[in-house]
XYZ file of C-alpha atoms in Angstrom:
150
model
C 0.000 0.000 0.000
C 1.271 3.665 -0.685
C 2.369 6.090 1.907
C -0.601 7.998 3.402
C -1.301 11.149 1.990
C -1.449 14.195 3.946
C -3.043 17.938 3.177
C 0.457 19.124 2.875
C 0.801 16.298 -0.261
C -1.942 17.755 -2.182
C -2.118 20.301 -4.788
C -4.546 21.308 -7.377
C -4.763 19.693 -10.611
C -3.257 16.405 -9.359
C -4.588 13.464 -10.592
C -5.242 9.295 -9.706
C -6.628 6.940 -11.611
C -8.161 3.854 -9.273
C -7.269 0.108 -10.841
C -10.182 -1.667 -12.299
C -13.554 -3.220 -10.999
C -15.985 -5.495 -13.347
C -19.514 -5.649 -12.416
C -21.146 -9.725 -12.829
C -24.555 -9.546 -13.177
C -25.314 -11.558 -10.212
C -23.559 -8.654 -7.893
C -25.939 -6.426 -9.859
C -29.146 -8.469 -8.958
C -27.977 -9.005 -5.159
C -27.511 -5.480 -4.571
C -30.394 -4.233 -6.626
C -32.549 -6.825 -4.341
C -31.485 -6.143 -1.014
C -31.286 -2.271 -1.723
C -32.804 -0.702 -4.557
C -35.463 -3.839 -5.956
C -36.741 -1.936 -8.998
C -37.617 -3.884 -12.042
C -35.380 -2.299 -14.203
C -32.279 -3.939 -12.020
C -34.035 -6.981 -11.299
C -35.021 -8.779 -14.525
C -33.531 -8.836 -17.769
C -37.242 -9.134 -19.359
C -38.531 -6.140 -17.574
C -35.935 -3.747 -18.259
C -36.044 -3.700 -22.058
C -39.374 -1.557 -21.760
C -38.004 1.029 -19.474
C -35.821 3.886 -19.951
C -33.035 1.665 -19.823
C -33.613 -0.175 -22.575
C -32.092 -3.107 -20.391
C -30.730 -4.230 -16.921
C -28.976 -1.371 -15.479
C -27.325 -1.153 -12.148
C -28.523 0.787 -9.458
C -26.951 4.339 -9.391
C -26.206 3.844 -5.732
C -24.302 0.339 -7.041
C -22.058 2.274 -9.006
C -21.575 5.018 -6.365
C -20.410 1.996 -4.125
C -18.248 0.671 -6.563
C -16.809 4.482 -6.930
C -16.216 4.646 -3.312
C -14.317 1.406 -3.427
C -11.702 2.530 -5.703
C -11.339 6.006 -4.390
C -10.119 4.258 -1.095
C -7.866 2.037 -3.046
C -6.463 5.134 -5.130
C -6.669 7.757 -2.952
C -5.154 7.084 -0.002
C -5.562 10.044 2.379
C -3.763 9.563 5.744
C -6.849 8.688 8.043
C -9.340 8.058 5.384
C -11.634 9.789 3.091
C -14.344 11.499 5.470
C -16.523 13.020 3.379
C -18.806 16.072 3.924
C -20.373 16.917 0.366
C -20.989 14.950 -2.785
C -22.774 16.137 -5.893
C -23.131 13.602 -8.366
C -24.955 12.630 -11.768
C -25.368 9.134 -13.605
C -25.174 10.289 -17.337
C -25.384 6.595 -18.773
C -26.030 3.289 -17.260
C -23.973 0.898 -15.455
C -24.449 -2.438 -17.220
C -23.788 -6.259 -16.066
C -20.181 -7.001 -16.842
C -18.944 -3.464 -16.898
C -15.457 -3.065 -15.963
C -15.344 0.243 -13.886
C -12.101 2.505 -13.470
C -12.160 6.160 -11.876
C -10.435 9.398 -12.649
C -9.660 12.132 -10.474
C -8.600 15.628 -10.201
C -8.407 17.797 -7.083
C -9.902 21.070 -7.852
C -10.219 23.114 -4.935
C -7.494 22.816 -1.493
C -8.896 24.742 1.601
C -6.682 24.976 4.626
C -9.243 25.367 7.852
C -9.115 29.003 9.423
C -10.538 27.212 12.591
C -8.808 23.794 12.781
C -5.371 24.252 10.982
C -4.291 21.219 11.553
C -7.134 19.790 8.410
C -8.554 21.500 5.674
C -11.174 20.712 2.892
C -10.241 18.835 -0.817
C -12.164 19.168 -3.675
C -11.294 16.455 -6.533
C -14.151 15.985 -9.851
C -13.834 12.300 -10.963
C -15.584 10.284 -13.636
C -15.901 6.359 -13.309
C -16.097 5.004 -16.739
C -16.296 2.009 -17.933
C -14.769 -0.523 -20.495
C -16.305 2.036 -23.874
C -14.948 4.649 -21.784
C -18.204 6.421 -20.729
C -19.021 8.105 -17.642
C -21.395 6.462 -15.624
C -20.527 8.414 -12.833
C -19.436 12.480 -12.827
C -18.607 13.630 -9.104
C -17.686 16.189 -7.434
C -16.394 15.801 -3.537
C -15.005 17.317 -0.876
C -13.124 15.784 2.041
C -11.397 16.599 5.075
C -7.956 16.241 4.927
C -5.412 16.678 7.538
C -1.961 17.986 8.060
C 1.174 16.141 8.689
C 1.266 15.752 12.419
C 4.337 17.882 13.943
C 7.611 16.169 14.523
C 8.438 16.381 18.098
């Protein structure tokens, strides 16, 4: 595993890619039955008349498959504690899709009341195997500062 990193690591406009994650369809239907049992993820049948124009994974699937790799890519000293997310599913995650994510930190902001942390900003896409987004995100987390050397 990589070396923590720390607030003091980080700089706007640097970027990670995560490694790769492929979807099997029977992931797809576990999740989709246990926590989001629509017929569109739950039968192959059903699905061809919706929107989706097939089985599609459920957005919240994919945005646990993001948060997977972003722990295995991003590897923020203390973890990734997250206190905003804005994100969009602009096409469908499909049964066998093999999942990557790109990020960028955008925005650094060092605390004015706890200097030790501050706030990171990083925009990633998770795309899959075509190279489509199925995922655009935008995040902040708190960060913190290398702890002072006695």
């Amino acid at each position: 595993m990589t070396a923590p990193l720390y607030l003091d690591d980080l700089t706007i406009g640097d970027r990670f890619t995560s490694p790769s994650y492929t979807l099997e369809k029977d992931q797809l239907l576990e999740f989709a039955s246990e926590y989001d049992p629509q017929p569109f993820h739950l039968d192959d049948e059903l699905a061809k008349d919706t929107l989706f124009n097939g089985l599609a994974a459920s957005g919240w699937q994919t945005a646990s498959i993001t948060m997977k790799l972003w722990t295995e890519t991003l590897h923020v000293a203390n973890g990734l504690i997250g206190i905003d997310c804005h994100l969009k599913w602009p096409t469908p995650t499909r049964p066998g899709d093999t999942l990557r994510v790109e990020a960028e930190i955008v925005d650094i902001k060092v605390s004015q009341s706890k200097p030790n942390m501050g706030i990171v900003t990083y925009h990633s896409l998770t795309k899959n195997q075509h190279d489509q987004v199925v995922q655009d995100t935008t995040t902040k987390v708190v960060v913190f500062k290398k702890p002072a050397v006695a």
